Coordinates of C-alpha atoms and ligand atoms in Angstrom, one line a residue:
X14 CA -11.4 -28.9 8.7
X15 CA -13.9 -26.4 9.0
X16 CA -14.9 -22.6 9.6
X17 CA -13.9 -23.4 13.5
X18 CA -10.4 -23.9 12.2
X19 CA -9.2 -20.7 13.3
X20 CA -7.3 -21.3 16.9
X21 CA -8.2 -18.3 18.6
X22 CA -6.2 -16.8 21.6
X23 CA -7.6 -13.2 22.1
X24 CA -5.0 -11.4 25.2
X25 CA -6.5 -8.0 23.7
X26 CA -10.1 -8.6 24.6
X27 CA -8.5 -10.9 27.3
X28 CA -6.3 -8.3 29.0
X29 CA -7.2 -4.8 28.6
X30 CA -11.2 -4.6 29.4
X31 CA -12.4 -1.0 29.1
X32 CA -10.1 -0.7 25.3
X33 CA -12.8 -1.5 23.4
X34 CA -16.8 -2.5 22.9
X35 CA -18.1 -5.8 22.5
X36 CA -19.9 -6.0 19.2
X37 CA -21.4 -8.2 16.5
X38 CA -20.9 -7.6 12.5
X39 CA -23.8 -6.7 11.1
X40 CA -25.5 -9.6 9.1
X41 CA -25.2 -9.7 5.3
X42 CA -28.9 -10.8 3.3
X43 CA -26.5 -12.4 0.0
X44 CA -23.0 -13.3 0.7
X45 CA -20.2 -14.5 -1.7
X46 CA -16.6 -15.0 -1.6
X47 CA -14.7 -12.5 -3.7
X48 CA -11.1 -13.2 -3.4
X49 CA -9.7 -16.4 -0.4
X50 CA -5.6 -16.1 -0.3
X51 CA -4.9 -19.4 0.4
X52 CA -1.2 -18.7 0.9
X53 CA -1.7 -16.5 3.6
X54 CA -4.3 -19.1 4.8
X55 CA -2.1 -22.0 5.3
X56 CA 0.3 -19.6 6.7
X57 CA -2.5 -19.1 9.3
X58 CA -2.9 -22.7 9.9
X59 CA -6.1 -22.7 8.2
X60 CA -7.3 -24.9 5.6
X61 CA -8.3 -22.7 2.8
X62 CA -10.0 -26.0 0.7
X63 CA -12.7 -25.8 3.9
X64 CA -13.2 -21.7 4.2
X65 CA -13.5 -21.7 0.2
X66 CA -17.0 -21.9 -1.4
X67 CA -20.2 -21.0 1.2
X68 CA -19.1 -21.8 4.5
X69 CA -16.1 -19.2 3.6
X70 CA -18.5 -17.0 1.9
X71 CA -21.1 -16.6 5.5
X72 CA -17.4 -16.6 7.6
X73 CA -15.6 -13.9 5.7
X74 CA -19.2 -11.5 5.2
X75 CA -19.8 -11.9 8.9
X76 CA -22.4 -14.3 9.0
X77 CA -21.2 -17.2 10.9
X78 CA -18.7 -16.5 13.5
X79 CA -15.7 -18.7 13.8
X80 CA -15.6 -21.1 17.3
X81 CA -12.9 -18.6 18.9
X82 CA -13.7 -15.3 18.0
X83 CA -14.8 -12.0 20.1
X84 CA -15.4 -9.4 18.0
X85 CA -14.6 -6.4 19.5
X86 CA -14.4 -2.5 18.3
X87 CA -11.5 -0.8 19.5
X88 CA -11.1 2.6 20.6
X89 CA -8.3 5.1 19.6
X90 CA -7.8 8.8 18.8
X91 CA -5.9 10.2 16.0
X92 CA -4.5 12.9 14.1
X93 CA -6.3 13.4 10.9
X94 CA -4.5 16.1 8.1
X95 CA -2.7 17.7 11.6
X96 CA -6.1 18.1 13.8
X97 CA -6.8 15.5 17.0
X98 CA -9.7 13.8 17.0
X99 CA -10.0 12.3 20.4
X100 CA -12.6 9.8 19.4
X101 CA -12.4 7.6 16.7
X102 CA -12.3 4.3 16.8
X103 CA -13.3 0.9 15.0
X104 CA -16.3 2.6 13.3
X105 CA -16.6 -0.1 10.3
X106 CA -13.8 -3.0 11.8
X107 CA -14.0 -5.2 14.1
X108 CA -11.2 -7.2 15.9
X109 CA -11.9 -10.8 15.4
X110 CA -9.4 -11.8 17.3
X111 CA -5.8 -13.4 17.5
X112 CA -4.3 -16.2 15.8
X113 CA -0.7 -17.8 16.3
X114 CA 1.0 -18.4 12.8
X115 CA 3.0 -21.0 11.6
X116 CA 5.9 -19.1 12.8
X117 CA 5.0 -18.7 16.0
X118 CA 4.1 -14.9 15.4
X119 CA 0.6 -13.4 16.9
X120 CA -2.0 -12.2 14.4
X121 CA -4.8 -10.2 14.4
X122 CA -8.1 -11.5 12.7
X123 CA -10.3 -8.7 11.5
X124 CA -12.4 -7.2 9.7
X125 CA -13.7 -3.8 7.7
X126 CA -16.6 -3.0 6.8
X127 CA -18.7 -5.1 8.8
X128 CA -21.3 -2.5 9.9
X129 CA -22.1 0.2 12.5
X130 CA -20.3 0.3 15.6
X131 CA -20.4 2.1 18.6
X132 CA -17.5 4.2 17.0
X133 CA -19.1 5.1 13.8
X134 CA -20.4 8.7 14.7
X135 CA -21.7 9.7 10.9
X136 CA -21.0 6.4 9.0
X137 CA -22.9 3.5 8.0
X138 CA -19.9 1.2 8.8
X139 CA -20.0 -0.3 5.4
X140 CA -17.4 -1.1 3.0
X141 CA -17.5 -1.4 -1.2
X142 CA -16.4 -4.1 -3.1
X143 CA -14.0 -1.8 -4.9
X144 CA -12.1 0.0 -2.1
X145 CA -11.8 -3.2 0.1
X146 CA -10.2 -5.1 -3.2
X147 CA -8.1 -2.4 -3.9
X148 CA -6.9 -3.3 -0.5
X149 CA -5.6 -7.0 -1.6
X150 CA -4.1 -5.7 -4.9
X151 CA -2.0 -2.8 -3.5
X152 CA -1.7 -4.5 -0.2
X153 CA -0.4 -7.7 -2.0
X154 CA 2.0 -6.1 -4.3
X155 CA 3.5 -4.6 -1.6
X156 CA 4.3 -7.5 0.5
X157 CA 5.2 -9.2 -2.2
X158 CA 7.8 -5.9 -2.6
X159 CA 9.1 -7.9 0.6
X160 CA 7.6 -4.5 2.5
X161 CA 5.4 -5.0 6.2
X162 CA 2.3 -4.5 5.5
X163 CA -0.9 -6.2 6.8
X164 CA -2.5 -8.4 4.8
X165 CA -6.0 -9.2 3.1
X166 CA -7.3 -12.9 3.7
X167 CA -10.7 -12.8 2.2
X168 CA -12.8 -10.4 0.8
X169 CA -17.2 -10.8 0.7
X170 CA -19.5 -9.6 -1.0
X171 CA -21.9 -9.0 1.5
X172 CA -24.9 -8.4 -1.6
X173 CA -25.5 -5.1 -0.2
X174 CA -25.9 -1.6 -1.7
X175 CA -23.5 0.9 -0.5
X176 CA -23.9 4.7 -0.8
X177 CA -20.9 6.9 -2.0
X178 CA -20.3 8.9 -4.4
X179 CA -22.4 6.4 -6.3
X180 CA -24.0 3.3 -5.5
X181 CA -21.5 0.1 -4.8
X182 CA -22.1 -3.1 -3.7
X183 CA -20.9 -3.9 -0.3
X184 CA -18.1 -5.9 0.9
X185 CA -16.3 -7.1 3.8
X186 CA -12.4 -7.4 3.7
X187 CA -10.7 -10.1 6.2
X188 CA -7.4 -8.0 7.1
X189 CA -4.8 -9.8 9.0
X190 CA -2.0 -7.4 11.0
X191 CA 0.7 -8.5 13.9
X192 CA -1.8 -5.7 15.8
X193 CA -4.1 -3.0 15.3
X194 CA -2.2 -1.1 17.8
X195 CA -1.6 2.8 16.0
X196 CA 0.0 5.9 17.4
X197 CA -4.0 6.5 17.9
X198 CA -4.3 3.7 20.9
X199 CA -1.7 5.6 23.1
X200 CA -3.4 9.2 22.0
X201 CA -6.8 8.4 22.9
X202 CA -5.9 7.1 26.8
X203 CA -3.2 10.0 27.0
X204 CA -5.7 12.5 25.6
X205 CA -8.5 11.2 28.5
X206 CA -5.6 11.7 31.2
X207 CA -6.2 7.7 31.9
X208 CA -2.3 7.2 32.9
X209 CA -3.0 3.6 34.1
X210 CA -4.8 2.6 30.9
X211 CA -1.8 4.1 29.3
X212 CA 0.7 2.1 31.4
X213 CA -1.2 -0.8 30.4
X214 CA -1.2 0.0 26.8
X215 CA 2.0 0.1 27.0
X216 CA 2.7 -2.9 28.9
X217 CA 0.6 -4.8 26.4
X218 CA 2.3 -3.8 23.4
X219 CA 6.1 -3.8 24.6
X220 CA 4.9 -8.0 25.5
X221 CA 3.9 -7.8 22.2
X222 CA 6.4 -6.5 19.9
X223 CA 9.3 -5.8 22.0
X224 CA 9.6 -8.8 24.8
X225 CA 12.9 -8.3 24.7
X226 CA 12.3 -5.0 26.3
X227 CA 10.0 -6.1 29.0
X228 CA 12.0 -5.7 32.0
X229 CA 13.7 -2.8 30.4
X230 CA 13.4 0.6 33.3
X231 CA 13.0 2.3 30.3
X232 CA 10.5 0.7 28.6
X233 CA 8.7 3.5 27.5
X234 CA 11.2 5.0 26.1
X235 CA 12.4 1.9 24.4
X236 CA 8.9 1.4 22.5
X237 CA 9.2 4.7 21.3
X238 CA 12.5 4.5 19.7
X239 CA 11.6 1.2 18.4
X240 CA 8.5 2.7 16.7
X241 CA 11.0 4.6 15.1
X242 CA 13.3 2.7 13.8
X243 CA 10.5 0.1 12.5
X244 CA 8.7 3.4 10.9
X245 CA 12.1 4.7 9.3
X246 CA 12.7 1.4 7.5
X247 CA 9.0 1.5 6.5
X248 CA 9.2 4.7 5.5
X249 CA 12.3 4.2 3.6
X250 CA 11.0 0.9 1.8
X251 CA 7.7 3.1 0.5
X252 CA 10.1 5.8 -1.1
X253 CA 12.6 3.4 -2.9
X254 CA 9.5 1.6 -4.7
X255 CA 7.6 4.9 -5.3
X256 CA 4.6 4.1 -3.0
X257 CA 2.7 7.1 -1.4
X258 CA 0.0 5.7 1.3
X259 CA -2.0 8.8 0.9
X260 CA -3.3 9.2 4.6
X261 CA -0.7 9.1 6.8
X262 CA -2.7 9.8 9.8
X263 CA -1.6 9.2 13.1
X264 CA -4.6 6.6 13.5
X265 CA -3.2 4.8 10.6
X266 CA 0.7 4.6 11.7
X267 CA 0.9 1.2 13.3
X268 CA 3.4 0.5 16.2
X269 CA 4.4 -2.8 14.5
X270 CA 6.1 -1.1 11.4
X271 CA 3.4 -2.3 9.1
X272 CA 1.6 -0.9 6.4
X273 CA -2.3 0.0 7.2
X274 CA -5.1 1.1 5.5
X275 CA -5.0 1.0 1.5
X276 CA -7.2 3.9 0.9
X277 CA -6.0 7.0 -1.3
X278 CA -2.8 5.0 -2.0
X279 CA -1.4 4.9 -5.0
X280 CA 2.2 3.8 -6.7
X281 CA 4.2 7.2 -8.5
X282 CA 5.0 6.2 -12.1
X283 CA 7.0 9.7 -13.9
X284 CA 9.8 11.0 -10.6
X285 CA 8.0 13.6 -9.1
X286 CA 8.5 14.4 -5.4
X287 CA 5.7 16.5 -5.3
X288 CA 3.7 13.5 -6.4
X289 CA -0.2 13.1 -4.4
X290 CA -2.9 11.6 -5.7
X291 CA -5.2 11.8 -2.9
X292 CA -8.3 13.8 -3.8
X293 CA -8.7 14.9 -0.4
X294 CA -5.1 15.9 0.4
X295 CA -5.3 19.6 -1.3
X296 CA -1.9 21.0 0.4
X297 CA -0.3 17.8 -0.1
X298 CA 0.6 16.6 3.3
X299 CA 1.3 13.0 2.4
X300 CA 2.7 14.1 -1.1
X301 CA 5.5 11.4 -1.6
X302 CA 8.9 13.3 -0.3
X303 CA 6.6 14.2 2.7
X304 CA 6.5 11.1 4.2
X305 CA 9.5 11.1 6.0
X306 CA 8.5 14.4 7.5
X307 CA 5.2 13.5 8.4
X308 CA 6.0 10.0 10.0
X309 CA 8.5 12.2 12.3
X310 CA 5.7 14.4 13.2
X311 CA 3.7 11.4 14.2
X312 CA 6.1 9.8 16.1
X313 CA 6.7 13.4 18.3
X314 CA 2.9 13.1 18.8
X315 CA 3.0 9.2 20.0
X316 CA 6.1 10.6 22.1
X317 CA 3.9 13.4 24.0
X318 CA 1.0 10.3 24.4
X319 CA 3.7 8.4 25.8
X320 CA 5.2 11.8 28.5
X321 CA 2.9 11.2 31.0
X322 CA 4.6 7.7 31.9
X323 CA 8.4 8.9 31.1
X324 CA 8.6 11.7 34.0
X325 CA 9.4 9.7 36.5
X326 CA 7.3 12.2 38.5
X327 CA 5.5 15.6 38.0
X328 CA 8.0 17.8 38.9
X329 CA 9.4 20.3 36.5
X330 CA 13.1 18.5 36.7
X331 CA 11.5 15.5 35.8
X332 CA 9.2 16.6 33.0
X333 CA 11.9 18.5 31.2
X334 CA 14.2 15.3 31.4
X335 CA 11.8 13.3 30.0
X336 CA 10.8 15.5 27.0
X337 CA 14.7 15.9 26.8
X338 CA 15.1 12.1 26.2
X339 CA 12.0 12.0 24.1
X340 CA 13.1 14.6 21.7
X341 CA 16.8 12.9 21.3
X342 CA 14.4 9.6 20.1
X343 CA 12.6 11.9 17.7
X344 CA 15.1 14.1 16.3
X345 CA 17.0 10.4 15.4
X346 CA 14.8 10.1 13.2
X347 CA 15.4 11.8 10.1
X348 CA 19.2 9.8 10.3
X349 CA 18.1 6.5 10.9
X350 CA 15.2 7.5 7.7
X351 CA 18.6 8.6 5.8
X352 CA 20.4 5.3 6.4
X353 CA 17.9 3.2 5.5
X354 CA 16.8 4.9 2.6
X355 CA 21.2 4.9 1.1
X356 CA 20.8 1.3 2.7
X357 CA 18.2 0.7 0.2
X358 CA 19.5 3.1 -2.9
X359 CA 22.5 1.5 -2.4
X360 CA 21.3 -1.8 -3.3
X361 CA 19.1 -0.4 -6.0
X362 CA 22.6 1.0 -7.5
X363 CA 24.6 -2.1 -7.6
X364 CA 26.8 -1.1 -4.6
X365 CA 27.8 -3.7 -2.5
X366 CA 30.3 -2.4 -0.2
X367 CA 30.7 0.8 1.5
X368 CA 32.3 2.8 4.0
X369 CA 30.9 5.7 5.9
X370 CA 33.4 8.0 3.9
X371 CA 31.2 6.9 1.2
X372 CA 28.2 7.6 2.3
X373 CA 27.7 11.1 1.1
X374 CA 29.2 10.5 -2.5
X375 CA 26.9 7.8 -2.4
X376 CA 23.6 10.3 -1.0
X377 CA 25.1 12.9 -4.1
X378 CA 25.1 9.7 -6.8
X379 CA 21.7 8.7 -5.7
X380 CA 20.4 12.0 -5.4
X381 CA 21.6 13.1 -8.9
X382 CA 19.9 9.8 -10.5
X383 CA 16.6 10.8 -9.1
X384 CA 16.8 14.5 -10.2
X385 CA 17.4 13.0 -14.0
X386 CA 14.6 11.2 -13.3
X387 CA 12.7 14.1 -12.5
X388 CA 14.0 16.6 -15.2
X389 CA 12.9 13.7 -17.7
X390 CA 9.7 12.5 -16.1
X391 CA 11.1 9.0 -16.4
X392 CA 8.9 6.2 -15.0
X393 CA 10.8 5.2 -11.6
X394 CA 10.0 1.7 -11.7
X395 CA 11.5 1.9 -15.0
X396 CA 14.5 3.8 -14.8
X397 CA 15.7 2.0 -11.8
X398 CA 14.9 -1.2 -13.7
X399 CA 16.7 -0.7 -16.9
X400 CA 19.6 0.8 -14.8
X401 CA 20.2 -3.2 -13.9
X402 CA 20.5 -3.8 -17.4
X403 CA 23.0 -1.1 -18.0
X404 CA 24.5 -2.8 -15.4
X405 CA 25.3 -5.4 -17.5
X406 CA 26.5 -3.9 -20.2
X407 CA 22.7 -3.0 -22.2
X408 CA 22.1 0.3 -22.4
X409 CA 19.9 1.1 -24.9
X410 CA 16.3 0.6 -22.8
X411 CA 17.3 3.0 -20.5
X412 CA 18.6 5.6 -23.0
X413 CA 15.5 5.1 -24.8
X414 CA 13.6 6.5 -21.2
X415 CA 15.0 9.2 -21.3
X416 CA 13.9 10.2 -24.8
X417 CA 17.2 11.3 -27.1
X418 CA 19.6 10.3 -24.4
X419 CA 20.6 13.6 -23.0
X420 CA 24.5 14.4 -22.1
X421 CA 23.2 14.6 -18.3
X422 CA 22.3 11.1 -18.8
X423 CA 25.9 10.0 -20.1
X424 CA 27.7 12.4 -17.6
X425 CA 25.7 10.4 -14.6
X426 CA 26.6 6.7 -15.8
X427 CA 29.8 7.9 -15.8
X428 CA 29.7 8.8 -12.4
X429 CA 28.1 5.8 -11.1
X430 CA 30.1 3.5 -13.4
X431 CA 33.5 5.1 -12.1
X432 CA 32.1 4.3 -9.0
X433 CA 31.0 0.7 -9.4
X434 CA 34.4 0.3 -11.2
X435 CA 35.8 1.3 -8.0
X436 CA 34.6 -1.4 -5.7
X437 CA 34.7 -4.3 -8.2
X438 CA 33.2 -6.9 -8.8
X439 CA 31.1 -9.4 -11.4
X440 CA 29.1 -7.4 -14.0
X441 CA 26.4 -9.6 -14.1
X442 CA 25.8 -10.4 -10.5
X443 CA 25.5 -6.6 -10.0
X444 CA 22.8 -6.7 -12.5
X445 CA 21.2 -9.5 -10.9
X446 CA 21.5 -8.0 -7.1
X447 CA 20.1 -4.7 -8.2
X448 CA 17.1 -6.7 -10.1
X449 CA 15.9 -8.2 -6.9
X450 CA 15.5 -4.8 -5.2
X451 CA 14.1 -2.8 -8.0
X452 CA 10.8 -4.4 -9.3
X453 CA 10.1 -4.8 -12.9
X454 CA 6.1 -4.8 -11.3
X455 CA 4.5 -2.7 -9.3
X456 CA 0.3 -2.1 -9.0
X457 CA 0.0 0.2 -11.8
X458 CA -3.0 2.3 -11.0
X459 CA -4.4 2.4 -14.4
X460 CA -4.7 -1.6 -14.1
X461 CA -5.7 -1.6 -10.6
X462 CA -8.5 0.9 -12.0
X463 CA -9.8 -1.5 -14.4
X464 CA -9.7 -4.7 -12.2
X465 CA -11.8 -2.8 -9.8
X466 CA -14.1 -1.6 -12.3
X467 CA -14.2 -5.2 -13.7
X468 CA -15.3 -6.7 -10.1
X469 CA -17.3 -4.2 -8.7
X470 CA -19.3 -3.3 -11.9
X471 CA -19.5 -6.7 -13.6
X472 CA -18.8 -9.4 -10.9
X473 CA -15.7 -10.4 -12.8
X474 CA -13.0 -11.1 -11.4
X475 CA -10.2 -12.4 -13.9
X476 CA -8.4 -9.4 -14.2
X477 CA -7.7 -8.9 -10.1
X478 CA -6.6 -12.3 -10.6
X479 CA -4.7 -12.1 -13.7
X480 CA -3.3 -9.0 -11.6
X481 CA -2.5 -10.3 -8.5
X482 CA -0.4 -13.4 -10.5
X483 CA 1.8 -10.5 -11.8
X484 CA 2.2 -8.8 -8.4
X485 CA 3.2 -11.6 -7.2
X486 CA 6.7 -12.0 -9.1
X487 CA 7.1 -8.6 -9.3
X488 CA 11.6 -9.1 -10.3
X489 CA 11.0 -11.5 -12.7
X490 CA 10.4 -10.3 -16.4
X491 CA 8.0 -12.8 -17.7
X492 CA 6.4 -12.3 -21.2
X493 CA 2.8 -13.2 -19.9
X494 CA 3.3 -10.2 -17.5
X495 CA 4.5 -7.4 -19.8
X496 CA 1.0 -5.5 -19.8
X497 CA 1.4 -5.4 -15.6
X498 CA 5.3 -3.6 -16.4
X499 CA 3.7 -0.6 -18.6
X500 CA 3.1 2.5 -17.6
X501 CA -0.4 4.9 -18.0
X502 CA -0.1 6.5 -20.8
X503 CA 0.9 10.5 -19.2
X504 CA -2.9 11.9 -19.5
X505 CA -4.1 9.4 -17.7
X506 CA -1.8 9.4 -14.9
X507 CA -1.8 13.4 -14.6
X508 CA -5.8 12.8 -14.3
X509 CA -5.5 10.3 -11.4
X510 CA -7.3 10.8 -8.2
X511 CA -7.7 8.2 -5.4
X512 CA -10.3 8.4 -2.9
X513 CA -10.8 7.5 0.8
X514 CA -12.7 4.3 0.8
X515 CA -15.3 5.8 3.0
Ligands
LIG619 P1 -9.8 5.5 7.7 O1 -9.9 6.8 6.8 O2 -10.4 4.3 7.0 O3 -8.5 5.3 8.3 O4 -10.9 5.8 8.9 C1 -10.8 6.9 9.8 C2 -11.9 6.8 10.8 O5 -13.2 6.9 10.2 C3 -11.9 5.5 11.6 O6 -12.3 5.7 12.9 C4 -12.9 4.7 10.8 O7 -13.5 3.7 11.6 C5 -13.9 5.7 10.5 N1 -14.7 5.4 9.3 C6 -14.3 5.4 8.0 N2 -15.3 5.0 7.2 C7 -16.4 4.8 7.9 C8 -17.7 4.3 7.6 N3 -18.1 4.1 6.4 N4 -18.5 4.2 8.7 C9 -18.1 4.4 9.9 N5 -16.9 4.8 10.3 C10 -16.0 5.0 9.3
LIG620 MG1 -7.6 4.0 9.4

């Protein structure tokens, strides 16, 4: 097989002319493949042996097109830190096009950081080595977390200098995504008053991720409370692993419930809600226990995109009744967020059956947990880790988290044990259930750090490698991988600062 081995079938630049500019990726003078994941490739029906080596290297910089694709920038608005920007757009990606997976499921082809588009405004369009690995590592541990996210296929070097902060070299990540469509898409037709573009948007996108809903009357209002339940399992998945995305924009909230754009991301080690790391995020707006709050206040924004089309006309009466059924989708939300996230703390605590009469004893036991976890500035990886092997009987490496075992401690696994005792059941399959939810491994951003540094200052790439073999058992406790389950050491952590990969 060869580069042409992508089988294309492009409905976005198909069906909805006037969503987005032709354009070609800018050519790269010295490329090289960086990172090929041939797992994700053969899940692609693409043989990885044929994109590795050069052919892969002048595919994935944006050299030589595959047979199949038409690039294409898209268009879409977005709220950026609570202010609308009506115009922003593919300014360094470019949608390849889409590919049907060995499961039958649609996937987008594209890329970032493939040069100036007609949507680039200030930017040069360019990406850094750094940033768009950073992308695989994070973006890999978390799937392998068993959390939607999109997914990095390839990353280039495209042997160019970029200009930050400092000078880095360039890349060009391959990202693959069941759709670039974000809460953005809807807000930049909606914003232009172009209801039919809308309506087609929407059309599009219910075909796509809802067909069930396609002759639905109230379509419109079906994708929306979709979004939201896809968003508040999302949401609730990022909290019980600890991960804050950094920039939860509206132009980076997906309507397919997957995780976008690695950027100021970054994993919490010590329990803190207030935890940010983003060096642009001064009030903490997408500090960790805002998420939930701020994926709700996207979600009201993708409902008034979405108004024009739910009056049935533009009468008052029918206005009103429309924001009336909008607002019952949005204020769901915080209790389908809550369910999920007990659904998932649940797990994490070795419960296997409940009632609804449980459920706040359950919120209470959970909640108390994290609080020790706070007061102690235990790891929460960790602590939820070695909880498993208290499970079992083994105690001592979670006393020894919390320092000199305080009473609190005792008084919780009381609590919890009492509890556990109460529905039953096998000691050790506890601890085994509540080890395949709560991972001994996550991207630890002092090691993500230093694999970065290795590849972007020094071309070597072992240690991204050595990291993303780790990431990818993240429940299993293997001896090889012990460096990957440490934390950084406290001043390093309280120093950490991401950064926009812009
Ligand atoms: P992001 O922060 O990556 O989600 O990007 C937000 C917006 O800024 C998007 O419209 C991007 O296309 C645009 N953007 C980010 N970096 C660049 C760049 N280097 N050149 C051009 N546009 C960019
Ligand atoms: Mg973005």
């Amino acid at each position: 097989m060869t580069t042409t081995a992508f089988r294309f079938d492009n409905t976005y630049a198909r069906e909805l002319q006037g969503f987005f500019v032709p354009w070609k990726p800018a050519a790269a003078p010295a490329p090289q493949l960086l990172y090929l994941n041939r797992e994700l490739a053969a899940e692609l029906g693409l043989d990885a042996a044929a994109l590795d080596g050069e052919a892969g290297a002048a595919l994935f910089a944006g050299n030589a097109l595959p047979e199949g694709a038409e690039p294409i920038a898209q268009a879409y608005a977005g709220h950026q830190f609570g202010g609308f920007s009506p115009q922003l757009g593919d300014g360094r990606a470019l949608l390849l096009g889409e590919v049907i997976d060995r499961l039958g499921r649609r996937r987008d082809i594209a890329f970032k950081g493939s040069g100036r588009t007609p949507f680039s405004r200030g930017g040069d369009g360019k990406a850094g080595v750094g940033p768009m690995l950073r992308e695989v590592l994070v973006g890999e541990g978390v799937h392998a977390l068993g959390i939607p996210t999109t997914r990095a296929l390839a990353v280039a070097g495209t042997g160019e200098s970029v200009f930050r902060e400092r000078v880095l070299p360039g890349a060009v990540l391959t990202r693959v995504a069941l759709s670039h469509l974000r809460v953005g898409t809807f807000q930049f037709f909606s914003a232009r008053g172009d209801i039919d573009k809308l309506r087609q948007l929407v059309d599009y996108a219910v075909a796509r991720h809802d067909p069930d809903l396609v002759d639905a009357p109230d379509r419109v209002l079906g994708l929306l409370r979709r979004v939201a339940e896809r968003q508040a399992l999302l949401v609730a998945q990022w909290m019980n692993v600890g991960f804050i995305h950094g920039v939860m924009n509206t132009d980076n909230m997906t309507i397919s419930g997957e995780t976008i754009d690695y950027g100021p991301c970054a994993f919490m080690e010590a329990y803190d809600p207030d935890a940010k790391f983003s060096s642009i995020d001064h009030g903490g707006r997408y500090a960790y226990s805002n998420q939930p709050l701020i994926a709700r206040w996207n979600l009201a924004r993708l409902a008034e995109a979405l108004l024009p089309l739910m009056a049935g006309d533009e009468s008052e009466a029918a206005i009103a009744e429309a924001v009336a059924r909008a607002t019952e989708v949005i204020d769901a939300f915080p209790g389908l967020y809550a369910a999920a996230l007990l659904r998932g703390q649940r797990a994490k605590l070795g419960l296997l059956s409940a009632t609804p009469a449980d459920d706040e004893g359950d919120t209470a036991l959970a909640g108390s947990w994290l609080d020790l976890l706070h007061a102690h500035a235990v790891d929460f990886t960790l602590g939820w880790r070695r909880l498993a092997d208290a499970a079992d009987g083994n105690d001592a490496p979670l006393r020894a988290l919390f320092g000199d075992a305080p009473e609190a401690l005792e008084a919780w696994l009381a609590r919890w044990r009492a509890r556990c005792a109460a529905e039953g059941g096998d000691a050790a399959a506890r601890a085994a259930g509540m080890r395949r939810v709560s991972p001994w491994i996550i991207p630890r951003n002092h090691l993500v750090e230093e694999a970065l540094e290795a590849a972007s200052d020094r071309g070597d790439l072992q240690p991204l490698q050595r990291m993303l073999a780790a990431l990818q058992r993240p429940f299993e406790e293997l001896a090889e991988h012990a460096r990957h389950a440490e934390p950084a050491p406290q001043a390093v952590t309280a120093c950490y600062r991401t950064f926009c990969g812009t």
